[in-house]
PDB file of C-alpha atoms and ligand atoms in Angstrom:
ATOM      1  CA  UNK A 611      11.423  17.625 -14.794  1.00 60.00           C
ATOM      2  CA  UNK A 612       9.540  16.399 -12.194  1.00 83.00           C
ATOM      3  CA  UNK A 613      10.321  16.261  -8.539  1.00 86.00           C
ATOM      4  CA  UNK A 614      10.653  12.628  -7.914  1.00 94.00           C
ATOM      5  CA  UNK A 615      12.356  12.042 -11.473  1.00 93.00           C
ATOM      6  CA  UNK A 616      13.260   9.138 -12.566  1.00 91.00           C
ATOM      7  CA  UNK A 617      11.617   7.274  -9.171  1.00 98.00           C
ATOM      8  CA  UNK A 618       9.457   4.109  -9.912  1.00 98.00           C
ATOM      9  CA  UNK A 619       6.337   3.208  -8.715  1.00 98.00           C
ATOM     10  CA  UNK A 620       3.561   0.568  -9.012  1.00 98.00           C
ATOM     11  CA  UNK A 621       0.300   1.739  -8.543  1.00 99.00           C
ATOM     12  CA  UNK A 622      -2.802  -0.868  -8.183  1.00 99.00           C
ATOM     13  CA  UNK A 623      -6.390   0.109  -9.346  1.00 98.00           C
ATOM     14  CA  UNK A 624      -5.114   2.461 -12.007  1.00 98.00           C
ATOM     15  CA  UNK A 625      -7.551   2.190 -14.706  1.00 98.00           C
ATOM     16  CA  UNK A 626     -10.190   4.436 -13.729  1.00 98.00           C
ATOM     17  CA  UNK A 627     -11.235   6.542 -10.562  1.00 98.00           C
ATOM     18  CA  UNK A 628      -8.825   7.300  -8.012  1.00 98.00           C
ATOM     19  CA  UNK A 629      -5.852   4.842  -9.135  1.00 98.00           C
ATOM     20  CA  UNK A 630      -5.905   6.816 -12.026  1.00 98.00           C
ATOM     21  CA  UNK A 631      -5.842  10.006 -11.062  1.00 98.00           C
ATOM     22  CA  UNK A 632      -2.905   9.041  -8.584  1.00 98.00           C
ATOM     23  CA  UNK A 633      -0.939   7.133 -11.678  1.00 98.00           C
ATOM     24  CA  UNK A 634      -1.472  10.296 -13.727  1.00 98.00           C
ATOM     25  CA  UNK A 635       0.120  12.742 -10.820  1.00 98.00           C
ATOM     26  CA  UNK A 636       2.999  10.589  -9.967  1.00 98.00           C
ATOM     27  CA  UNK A 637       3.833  10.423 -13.363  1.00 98.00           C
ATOM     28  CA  UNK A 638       3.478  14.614 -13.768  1.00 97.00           C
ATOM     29  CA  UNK A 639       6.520  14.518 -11.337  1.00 97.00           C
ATOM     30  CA  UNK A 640       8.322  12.214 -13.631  1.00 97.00           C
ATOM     31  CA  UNK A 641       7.833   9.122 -11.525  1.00 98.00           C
ATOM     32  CA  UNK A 642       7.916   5.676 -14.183  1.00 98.00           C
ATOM     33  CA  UNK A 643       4.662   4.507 -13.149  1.00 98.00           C
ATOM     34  CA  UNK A 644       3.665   0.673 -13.391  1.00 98.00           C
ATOM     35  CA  UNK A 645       0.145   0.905 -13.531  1.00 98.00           C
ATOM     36  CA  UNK A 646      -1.685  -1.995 -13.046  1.00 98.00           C
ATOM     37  CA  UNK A 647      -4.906  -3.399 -13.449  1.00 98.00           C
ATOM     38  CA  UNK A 648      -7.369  -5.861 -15.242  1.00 98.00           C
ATOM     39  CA  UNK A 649      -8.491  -4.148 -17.773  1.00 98.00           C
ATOM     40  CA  UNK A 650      -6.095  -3.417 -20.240  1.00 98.00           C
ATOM     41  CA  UNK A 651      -8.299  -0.926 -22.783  1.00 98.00           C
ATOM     42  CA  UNK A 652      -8.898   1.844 -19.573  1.00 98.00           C
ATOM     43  CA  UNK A 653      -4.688   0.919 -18.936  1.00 98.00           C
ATOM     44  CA  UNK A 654      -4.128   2.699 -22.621  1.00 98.00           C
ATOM     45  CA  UNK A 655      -6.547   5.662 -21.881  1.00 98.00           C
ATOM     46  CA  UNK A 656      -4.651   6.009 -19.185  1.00 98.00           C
ATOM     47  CA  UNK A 657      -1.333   5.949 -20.788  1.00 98.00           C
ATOM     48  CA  UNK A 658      -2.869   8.680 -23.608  1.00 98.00           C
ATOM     49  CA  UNK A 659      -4.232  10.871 -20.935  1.00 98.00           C
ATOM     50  CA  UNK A 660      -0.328  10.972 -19.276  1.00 98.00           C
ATOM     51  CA  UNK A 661       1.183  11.585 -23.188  1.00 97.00           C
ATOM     52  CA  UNK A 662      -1.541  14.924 -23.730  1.00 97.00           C
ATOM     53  CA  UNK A 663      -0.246  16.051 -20.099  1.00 97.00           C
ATOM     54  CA  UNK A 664       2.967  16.156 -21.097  1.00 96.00           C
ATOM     55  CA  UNK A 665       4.101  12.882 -19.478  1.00 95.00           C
ATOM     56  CA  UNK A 666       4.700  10.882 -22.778  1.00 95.00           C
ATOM     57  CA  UNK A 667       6.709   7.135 -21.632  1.00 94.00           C
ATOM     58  CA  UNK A 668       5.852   7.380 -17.930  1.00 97.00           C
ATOM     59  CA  UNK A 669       3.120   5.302 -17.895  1.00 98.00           C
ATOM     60  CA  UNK A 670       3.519   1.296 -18.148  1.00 98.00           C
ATOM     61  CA  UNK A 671       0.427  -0.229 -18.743  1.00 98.00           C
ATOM     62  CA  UNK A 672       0.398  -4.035 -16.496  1.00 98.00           C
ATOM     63  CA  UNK A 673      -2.075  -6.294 -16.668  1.00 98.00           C
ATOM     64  CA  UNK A 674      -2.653  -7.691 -12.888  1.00 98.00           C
ATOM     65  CA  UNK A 675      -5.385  -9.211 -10.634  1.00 98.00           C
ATOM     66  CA  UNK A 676      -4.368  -8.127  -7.498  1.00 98.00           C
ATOM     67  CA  UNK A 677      -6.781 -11.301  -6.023  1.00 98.00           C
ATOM     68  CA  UNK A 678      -3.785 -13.830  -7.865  1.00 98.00           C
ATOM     69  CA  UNK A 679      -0.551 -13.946  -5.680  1.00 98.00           C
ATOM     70  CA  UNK A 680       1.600 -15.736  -8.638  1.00 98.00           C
ATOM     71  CA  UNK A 681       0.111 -12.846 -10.748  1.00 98.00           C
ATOM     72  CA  UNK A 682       1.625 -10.021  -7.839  1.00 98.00           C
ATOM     73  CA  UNK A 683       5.211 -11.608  -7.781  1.00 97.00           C
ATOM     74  CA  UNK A 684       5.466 -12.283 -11.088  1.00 98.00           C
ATOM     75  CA  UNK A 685       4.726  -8.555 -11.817  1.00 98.00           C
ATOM     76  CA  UNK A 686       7.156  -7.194  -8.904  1.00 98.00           C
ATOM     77  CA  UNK A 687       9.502  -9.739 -10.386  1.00 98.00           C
ATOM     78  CA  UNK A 688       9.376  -7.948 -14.043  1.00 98.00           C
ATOM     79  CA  UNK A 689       9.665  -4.844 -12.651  1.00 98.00           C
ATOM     80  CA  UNK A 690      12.398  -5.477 -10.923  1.00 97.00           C
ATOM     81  CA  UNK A 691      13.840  -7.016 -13.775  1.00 97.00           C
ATOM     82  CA  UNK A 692      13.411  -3.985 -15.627  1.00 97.00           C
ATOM     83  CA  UNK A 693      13.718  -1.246 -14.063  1.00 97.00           C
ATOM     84  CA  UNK A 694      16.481  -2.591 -10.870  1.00 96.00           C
ATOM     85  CA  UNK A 695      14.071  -0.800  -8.333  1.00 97.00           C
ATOM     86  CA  UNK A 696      10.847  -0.015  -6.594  1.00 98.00           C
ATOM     87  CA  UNK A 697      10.466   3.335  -5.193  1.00 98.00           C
ATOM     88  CA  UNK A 698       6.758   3.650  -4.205  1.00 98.00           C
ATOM     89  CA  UNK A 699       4.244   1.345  -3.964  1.00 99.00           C
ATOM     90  CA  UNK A 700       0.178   2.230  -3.843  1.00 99.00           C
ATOM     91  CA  UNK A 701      -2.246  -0.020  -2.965  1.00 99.00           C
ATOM     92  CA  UNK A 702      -5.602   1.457  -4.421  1.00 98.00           C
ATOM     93  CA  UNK A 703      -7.396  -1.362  -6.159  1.00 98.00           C
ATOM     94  CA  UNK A 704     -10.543  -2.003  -3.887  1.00 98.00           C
ATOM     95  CA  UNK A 705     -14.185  -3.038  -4.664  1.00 98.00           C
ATOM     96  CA  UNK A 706     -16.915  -2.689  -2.781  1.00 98.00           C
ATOM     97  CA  UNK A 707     -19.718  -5.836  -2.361  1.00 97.00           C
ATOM     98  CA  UNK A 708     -22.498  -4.133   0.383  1.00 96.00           C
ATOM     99  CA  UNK A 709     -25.077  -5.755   1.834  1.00 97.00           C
ATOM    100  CA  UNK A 710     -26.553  -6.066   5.397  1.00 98.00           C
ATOM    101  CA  UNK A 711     -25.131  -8.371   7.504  1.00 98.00           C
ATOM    102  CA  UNK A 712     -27.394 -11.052   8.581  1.00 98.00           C
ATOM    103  CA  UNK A 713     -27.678 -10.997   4.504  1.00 97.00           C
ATOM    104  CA  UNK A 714     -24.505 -11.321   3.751  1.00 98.00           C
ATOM    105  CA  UNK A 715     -23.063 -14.394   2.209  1.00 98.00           C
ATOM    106  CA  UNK A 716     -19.821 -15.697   2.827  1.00 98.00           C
ATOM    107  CA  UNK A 717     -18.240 -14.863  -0.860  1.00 98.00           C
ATOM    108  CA  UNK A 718     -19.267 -11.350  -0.718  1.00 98.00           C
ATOM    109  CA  UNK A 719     -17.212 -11.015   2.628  1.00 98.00           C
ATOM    110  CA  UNK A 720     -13.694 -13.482   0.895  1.00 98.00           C
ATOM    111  CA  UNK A 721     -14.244 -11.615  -2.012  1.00 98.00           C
ATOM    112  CA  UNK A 722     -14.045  -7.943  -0.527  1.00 98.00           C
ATOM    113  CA  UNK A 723     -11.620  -9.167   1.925  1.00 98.00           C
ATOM    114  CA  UNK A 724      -9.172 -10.849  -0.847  1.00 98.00           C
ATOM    115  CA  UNK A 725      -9.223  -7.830  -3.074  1.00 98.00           C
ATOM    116  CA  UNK A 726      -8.862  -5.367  -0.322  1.00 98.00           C
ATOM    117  CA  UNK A 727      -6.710  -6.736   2.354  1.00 98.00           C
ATOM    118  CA  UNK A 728      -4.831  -9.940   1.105  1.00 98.00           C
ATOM    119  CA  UNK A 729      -3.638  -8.256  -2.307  1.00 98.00           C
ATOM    120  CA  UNK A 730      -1.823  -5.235   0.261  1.00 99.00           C
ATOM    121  CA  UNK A 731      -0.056  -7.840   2.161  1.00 98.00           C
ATOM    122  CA  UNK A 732       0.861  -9.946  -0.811  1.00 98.00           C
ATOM    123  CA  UNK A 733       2.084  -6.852  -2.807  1.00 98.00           C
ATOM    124  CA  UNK A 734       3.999  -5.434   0.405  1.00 98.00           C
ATOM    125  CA  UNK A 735       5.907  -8.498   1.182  1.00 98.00           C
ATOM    126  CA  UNK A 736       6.741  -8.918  -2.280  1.00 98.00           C
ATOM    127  CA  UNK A 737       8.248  -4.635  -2.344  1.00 98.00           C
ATOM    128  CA  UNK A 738       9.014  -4.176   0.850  1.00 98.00           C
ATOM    129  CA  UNK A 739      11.506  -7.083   0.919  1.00 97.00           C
ATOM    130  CA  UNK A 740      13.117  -4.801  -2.063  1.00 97.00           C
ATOM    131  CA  UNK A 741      12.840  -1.935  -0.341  1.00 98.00           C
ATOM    132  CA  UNK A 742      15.051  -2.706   2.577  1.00 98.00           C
ATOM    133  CA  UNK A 743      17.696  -4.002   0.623  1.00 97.00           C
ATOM    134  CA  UNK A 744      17.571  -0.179  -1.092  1.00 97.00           C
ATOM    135  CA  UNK A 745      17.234   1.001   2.610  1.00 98.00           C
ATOM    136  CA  UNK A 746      14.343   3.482   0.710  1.00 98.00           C
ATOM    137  CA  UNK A 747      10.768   3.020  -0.208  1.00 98.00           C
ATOM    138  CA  UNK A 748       6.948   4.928   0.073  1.00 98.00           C
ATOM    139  CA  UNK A 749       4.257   2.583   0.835  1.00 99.00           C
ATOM    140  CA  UNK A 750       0.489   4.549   0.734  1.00 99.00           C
ATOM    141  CA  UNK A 751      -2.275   2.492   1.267  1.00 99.00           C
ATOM    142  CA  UNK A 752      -5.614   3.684   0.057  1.00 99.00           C
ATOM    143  CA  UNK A 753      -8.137   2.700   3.166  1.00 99.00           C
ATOM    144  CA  UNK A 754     -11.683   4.796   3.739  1.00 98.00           C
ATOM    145  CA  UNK A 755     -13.423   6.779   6.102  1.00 98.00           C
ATOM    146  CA  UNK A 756     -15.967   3.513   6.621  1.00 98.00           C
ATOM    147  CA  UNK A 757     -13.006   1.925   8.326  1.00 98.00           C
ATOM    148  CA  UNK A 758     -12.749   4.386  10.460  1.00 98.00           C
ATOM    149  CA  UNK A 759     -16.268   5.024  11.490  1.00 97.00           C
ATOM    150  CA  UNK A 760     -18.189   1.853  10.341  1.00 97.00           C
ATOM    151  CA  UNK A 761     -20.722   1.935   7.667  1.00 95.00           C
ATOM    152  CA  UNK A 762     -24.214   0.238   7.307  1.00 96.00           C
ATOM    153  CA  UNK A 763     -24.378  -2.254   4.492  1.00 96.00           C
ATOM    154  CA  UNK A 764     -20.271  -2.473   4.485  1.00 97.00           C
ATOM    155  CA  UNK A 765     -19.482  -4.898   7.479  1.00 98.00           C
ATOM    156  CA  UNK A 766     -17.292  -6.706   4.959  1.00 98.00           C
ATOM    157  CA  UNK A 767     -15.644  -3.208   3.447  1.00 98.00           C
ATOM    158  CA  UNK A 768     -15.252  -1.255   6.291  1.00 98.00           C
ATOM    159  CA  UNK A 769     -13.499  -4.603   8.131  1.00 98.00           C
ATOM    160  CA  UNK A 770     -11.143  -4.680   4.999  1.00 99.00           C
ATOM    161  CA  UNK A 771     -10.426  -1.378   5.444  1.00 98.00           C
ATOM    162  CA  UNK A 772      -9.988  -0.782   9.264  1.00 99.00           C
ATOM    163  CA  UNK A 773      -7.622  -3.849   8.811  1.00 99.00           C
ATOM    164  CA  UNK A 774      -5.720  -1.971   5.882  1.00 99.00           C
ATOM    165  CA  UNK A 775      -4.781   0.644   8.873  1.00 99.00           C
ATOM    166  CA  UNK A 776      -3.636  -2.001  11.572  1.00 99.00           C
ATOM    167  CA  UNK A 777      -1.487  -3.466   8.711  1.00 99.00           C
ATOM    168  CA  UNK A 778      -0.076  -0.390   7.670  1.00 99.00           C
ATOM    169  CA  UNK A 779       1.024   0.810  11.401  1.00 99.00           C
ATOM    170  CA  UNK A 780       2.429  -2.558  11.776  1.00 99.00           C
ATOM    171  CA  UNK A 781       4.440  -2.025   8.394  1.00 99.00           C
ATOM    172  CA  UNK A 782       5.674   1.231   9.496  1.00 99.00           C
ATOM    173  CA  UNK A 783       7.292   0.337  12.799  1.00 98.00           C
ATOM    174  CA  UNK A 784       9.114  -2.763  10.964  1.00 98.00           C
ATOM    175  CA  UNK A 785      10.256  -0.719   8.930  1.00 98.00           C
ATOM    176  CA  UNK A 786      11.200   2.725   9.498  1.00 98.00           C
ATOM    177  CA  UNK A 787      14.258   2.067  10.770  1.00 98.00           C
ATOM    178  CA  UNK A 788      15.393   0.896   6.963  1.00 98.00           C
ATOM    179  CA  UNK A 789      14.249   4.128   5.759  1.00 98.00           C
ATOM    180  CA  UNK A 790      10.604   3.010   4.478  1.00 98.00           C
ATOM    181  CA  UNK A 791       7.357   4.710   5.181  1.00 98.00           C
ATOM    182  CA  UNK A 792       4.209   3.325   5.474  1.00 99.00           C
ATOM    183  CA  UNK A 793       1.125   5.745   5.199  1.00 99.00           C
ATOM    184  CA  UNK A 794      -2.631   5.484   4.646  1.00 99.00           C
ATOM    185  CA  UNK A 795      -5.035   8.158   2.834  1.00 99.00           C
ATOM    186  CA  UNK A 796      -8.389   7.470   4.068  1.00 98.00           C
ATOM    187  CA  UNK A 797     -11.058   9.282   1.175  1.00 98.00           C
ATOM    188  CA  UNK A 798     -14.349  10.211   1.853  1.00 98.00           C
ATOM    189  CA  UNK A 799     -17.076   9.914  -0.508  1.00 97.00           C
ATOM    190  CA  UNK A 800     -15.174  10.624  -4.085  1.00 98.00           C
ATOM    191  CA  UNK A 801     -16.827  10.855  -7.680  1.00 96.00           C
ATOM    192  CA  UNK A 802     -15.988   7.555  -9.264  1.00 96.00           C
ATOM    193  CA  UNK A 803     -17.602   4.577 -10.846  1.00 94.00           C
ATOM    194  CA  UNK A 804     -17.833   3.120  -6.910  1.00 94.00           C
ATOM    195  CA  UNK A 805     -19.800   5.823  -5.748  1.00 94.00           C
ATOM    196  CA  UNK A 806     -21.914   6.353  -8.872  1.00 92.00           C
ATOM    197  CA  UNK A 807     -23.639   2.942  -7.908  1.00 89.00           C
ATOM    198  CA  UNK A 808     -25.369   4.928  -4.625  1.00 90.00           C
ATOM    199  CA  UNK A 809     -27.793   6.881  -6.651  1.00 89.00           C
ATOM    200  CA  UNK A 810     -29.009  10.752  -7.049  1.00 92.00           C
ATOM    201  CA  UNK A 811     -30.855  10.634  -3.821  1.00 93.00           C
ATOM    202  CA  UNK A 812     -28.702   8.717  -1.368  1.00 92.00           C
ATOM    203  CA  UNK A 813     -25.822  11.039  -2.959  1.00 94.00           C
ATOM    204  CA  UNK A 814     -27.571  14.118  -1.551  1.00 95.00           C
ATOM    205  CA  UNK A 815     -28.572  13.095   1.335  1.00 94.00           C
ATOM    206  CA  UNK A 816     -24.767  12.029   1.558  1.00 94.00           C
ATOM    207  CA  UNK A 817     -23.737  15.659   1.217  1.00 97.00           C
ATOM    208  CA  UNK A 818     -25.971  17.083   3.648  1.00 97.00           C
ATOM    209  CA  UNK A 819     -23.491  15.520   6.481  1.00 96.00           C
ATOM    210  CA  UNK A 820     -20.310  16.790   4.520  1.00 98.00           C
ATOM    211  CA  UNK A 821     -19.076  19.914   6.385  1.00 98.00           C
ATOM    212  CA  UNK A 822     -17.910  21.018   2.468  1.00 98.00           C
ATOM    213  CA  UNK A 823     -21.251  20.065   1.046  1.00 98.00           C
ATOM    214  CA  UNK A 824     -20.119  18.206  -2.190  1.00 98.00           C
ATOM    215  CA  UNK A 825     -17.706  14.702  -2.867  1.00 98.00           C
ATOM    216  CA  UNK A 826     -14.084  14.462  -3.391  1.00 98.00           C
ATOM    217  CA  UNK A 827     -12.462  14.492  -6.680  1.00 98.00           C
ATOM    218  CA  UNK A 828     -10.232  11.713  -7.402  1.00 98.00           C
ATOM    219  CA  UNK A 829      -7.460  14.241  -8.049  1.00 98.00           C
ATOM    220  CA  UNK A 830      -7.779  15.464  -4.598  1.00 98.00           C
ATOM    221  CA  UNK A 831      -6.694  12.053  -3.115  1.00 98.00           C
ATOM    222  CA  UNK A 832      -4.149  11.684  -5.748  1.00 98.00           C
ATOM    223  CA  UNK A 833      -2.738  14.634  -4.522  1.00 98.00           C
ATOM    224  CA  UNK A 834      -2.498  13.422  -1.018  1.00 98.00           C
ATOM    225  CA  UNK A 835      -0.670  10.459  -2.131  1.00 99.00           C
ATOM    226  CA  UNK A 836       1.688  12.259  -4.244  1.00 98.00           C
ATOM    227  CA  UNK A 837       2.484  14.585  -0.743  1.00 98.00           C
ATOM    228  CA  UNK A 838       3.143  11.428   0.858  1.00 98.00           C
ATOM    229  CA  UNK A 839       5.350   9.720  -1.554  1.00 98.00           C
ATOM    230  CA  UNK A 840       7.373  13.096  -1.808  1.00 98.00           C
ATOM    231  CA  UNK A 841      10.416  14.910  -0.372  1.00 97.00           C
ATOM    232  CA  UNK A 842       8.086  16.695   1.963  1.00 97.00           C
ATOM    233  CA  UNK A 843       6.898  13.775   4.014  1.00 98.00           C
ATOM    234  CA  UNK A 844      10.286  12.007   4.507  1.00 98.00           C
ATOM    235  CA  UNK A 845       9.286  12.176   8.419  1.00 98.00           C
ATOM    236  CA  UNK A 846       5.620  10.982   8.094  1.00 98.00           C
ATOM    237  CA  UNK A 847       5.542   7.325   8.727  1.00 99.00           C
ATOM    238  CA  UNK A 848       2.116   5.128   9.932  1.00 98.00           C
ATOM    239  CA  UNK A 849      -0.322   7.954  10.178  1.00 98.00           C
ATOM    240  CA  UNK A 850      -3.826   8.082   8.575  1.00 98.00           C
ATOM    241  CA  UNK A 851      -4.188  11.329   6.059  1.00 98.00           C
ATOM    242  CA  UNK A 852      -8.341  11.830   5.892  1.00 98.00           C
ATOM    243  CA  UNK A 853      -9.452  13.151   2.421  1.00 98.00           C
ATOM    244  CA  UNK A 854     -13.198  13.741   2.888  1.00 98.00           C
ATOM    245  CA  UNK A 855     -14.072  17.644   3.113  1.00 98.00           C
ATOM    246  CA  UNK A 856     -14.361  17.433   6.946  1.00 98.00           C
ATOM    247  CA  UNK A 857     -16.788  14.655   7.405  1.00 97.00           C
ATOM    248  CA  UNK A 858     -14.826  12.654   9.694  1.00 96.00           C
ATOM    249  CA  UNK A 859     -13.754  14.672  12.541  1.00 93.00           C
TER     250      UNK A 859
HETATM  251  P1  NAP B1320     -13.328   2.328  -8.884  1.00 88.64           P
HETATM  252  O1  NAP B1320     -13.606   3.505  -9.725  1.00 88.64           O
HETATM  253  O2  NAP B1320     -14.346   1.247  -8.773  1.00 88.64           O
HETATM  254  O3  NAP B1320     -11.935   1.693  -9.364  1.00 88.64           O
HETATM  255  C1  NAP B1320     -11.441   0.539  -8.730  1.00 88.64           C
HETATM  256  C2  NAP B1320     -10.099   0.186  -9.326  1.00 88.64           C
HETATM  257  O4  NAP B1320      -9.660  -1.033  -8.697  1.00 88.64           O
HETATM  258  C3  NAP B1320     -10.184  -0.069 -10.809  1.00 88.64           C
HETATM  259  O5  NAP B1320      -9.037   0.464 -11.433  1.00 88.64           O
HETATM  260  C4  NAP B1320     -10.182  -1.585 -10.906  1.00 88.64           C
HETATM  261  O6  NAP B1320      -9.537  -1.985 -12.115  1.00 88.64           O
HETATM  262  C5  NAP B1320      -9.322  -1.961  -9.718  1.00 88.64           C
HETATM  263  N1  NAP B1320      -9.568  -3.329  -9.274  1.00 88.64           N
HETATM  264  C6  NAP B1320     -10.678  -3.850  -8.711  1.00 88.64           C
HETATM  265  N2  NAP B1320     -10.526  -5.183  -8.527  1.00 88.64           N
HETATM  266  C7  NAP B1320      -9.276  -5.488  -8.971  1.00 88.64           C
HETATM  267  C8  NAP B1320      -8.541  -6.693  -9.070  1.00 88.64           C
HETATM  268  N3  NAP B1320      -9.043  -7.866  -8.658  1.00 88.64           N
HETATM  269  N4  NAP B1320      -7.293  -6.649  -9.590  1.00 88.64           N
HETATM  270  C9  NAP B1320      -6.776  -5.471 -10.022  1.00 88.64           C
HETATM  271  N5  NAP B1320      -7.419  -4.298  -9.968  1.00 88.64           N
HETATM  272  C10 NAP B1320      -8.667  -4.321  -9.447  1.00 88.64           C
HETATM  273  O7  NAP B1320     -12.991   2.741  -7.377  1.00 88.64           O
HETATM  274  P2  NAP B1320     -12.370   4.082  -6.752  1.00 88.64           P
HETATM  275  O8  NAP B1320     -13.487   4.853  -6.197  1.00 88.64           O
HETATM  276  O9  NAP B1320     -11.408   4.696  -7.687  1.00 88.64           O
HETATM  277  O10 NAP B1320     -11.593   3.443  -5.503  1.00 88.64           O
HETATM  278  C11 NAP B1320     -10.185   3.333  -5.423  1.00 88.64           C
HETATM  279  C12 NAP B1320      -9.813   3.003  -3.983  1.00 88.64           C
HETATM  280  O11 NAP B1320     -10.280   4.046  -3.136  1.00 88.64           O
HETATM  281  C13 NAP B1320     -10.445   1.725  -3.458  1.00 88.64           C
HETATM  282  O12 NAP B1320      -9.554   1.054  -2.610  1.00 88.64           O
HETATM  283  C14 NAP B1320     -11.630   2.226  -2.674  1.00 88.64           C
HETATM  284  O13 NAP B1320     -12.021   1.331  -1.674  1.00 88.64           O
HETATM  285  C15 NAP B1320     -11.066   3.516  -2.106  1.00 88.64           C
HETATM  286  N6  NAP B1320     -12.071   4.480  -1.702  1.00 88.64           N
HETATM  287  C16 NAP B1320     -12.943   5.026  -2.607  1.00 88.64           C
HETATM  288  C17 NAP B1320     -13.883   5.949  -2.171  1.00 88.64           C
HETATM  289  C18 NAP B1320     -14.866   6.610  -3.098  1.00 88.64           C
HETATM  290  O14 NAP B1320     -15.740   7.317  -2.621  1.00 88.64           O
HETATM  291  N7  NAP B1320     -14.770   6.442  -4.400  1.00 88.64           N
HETATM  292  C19 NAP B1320     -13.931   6.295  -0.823  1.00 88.64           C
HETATM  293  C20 NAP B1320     -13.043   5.725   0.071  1.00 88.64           C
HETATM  294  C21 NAP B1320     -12.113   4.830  -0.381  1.00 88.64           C
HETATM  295  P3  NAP B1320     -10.002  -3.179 -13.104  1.00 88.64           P
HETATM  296  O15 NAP B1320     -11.477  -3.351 -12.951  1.00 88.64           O
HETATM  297  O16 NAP B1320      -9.557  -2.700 -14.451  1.00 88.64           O
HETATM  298  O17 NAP B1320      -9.208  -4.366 -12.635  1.00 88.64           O
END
C-alpha cells in the first residue's frame, strides 16, 4: 500500500509526457487517479502501463478538454459523485503555439492562453470550492522555467505561465488557512512530444547552457509533484519547485 492510499486525484494532460508520468506515480502510492485528457486511446495505455506496475484499478481514464468549462464541472461534478472527494488536483495539460511576436496572431496567443491559464482557474474554482468544505486539498500547478525567465518565440507561453505562478500564490494565501496548498513545479527542458518539435540541433545547443548537460525526464517532475502532494510537504504552500538540472539559478 501506498502512502497516500486511498486519496483521489485528478490529473490534467495525462495521456502522454509529463501528465503521465505524474498519473502513473500518484497512482504507485495508491492514489485513485482521474486522469484526464482528449485522447482517449493514450488514456488506456496509460491505464495498462499503471496495471503492469502493479497499480491495477487506480487509473480512471476521463475524457476532458480542459479549453470547455461545462466539460471541467461536469467532470469535477462526476467525480464527486463518485468518489465523495477530491484530494489533489494537477494542472499539467499545456501546449505550446511559438512564434515571434510582431508575428504572432491573435489565436495563437487565446489559444495558449485558454489552455494554459483559463483551464487552471476554471478547474481550481470548481476543486477548491470542495476542498474547503473537506478543510484538505494539494493543488500543483505545472508552470515552466520560460515563465520565469522569458523565452524568445514564447511571448504567449511564457505569459501563460508566469501568470500560472501569480495565480497560484494568490490561491495559496486564500487558502491555507482551510488547510489547502497551492504549489507550482516549474520543469526545464523535459523529453516529451513538446520538446521533440525543437529539433537535434537546437536540442544541443539547448544542453550546452544546462549546468547537468542533458533534459529532464518526465518522471523526474512527476516525482516533484508526488513530494508535493505528500505527507512531507504538509508545510509547503505557494512556492515555485524548479525541475531543470540547474539551468535556472
Ligand atoms: P505534451 O507531451 O505535449 O503533453 C501535453 C498534454 O496536455 C497531453 O496529455 C495533452 O493531451 C494535454 N492537453 C493539451 N491540450 C489539452 C486540452 N485542450 N484538453 C485536455 N488536455 C490537453 O507536453 P509535456 O511536455 O508533457 O507538458 C506537460 C506540461 O508541462 C505542460 O503544461 C507544459 O507546458 C509543461 N512543461 C513542459 C516542459 C517540457 O520541456 N516538456 C517544460 C516546462 C513545462 P491530449 O492531446 O490527449 O488532450
Amino acid at each position: 500500500m501506498g502512502a497516500l492510499t486511498n486519496q483521489v486525484a485528478i490529473v490534467t494532460g495525462a495521456s502522454r509526457g509529463i501528465g503521465k508520468a505524474i498519473a502513473l506515480s500518484l497512482a504507485q502510492e495508491g492514489v485513485k487517479v482521474v486522469a484526464c485528457a482528449r485522447d482517449e486511446g493514450k488514456l488506456a495505455e496509460v491505464m495498462s502501463a499503471s496495471e503492469e506496475a502493479g497499480a491495477a484499478g487506480k487509473i480512471i481514464p476521463t475524457r476532458l478538454d480542459v479549453t470547455s468549462r461545462s466539460e471541467i464541472d461536469a467532470v469535477v461534478e462526476q467525480v464527486v459523485g463518485a468518489h465523495e472527494r477530491i484530494d489533489i488536483l494537477v494542472n499539467n495539460a499545456g501546449i505550446t503555439r511559438d512564434g515571434l511576436l510582431m508575428n504572432m496572431e491573435d489565436d495563437q496567443f487565446e489559444d495558449v492562453l485558454t489552455t494554459n491559464l483559463r483551464s487552471v482557474f476554471w478547474l481550481t474554482r470548481a476543486v477548491s470550492r470542495l476542498m474547503v468544505r473537506a478543510r484538505r486539498g494539494r493543488i500543483i500547478n505545472i508552470s515552466s522555467i520560460s515563465g520565469l525567465m522569458g523565452n524568445a518565440g514564447q511571448s504567449n507561453y511564457a505569459a501563460s505561465k508566469a501568470a500560472v505562478v501569480g495565480f497560484s500564490k494568490s490561491t495559496a494565501k486564500e487558502l491555507a488557512k482551510r488547510g489547502i496548498t497551492c504549489n507550482v513545479v516549474a520543469p526545464g527542458f523535459v523529453e516529451t512530444e513538446m520538446t521533440d518539435k525543437m529539433g537535434e540541433e537546437v536540442k544541443k545547443s539547448c544542453k550546452t547552457m544546462i549546468p547537468m548537460r542533458r533534459f529532464g525526464e518526465s518522471a523526474e517532475v512527476a516525482s516533484a509533484v508526488t513530494f508535493l502532494a505528500g505527507a512531507g510537504a504538509s508545510y509547503i504552500t505557494g512556492q515555485v519547485l524548479v525541475v531543470d538540472g540547474g539551468l535556472c539559478m
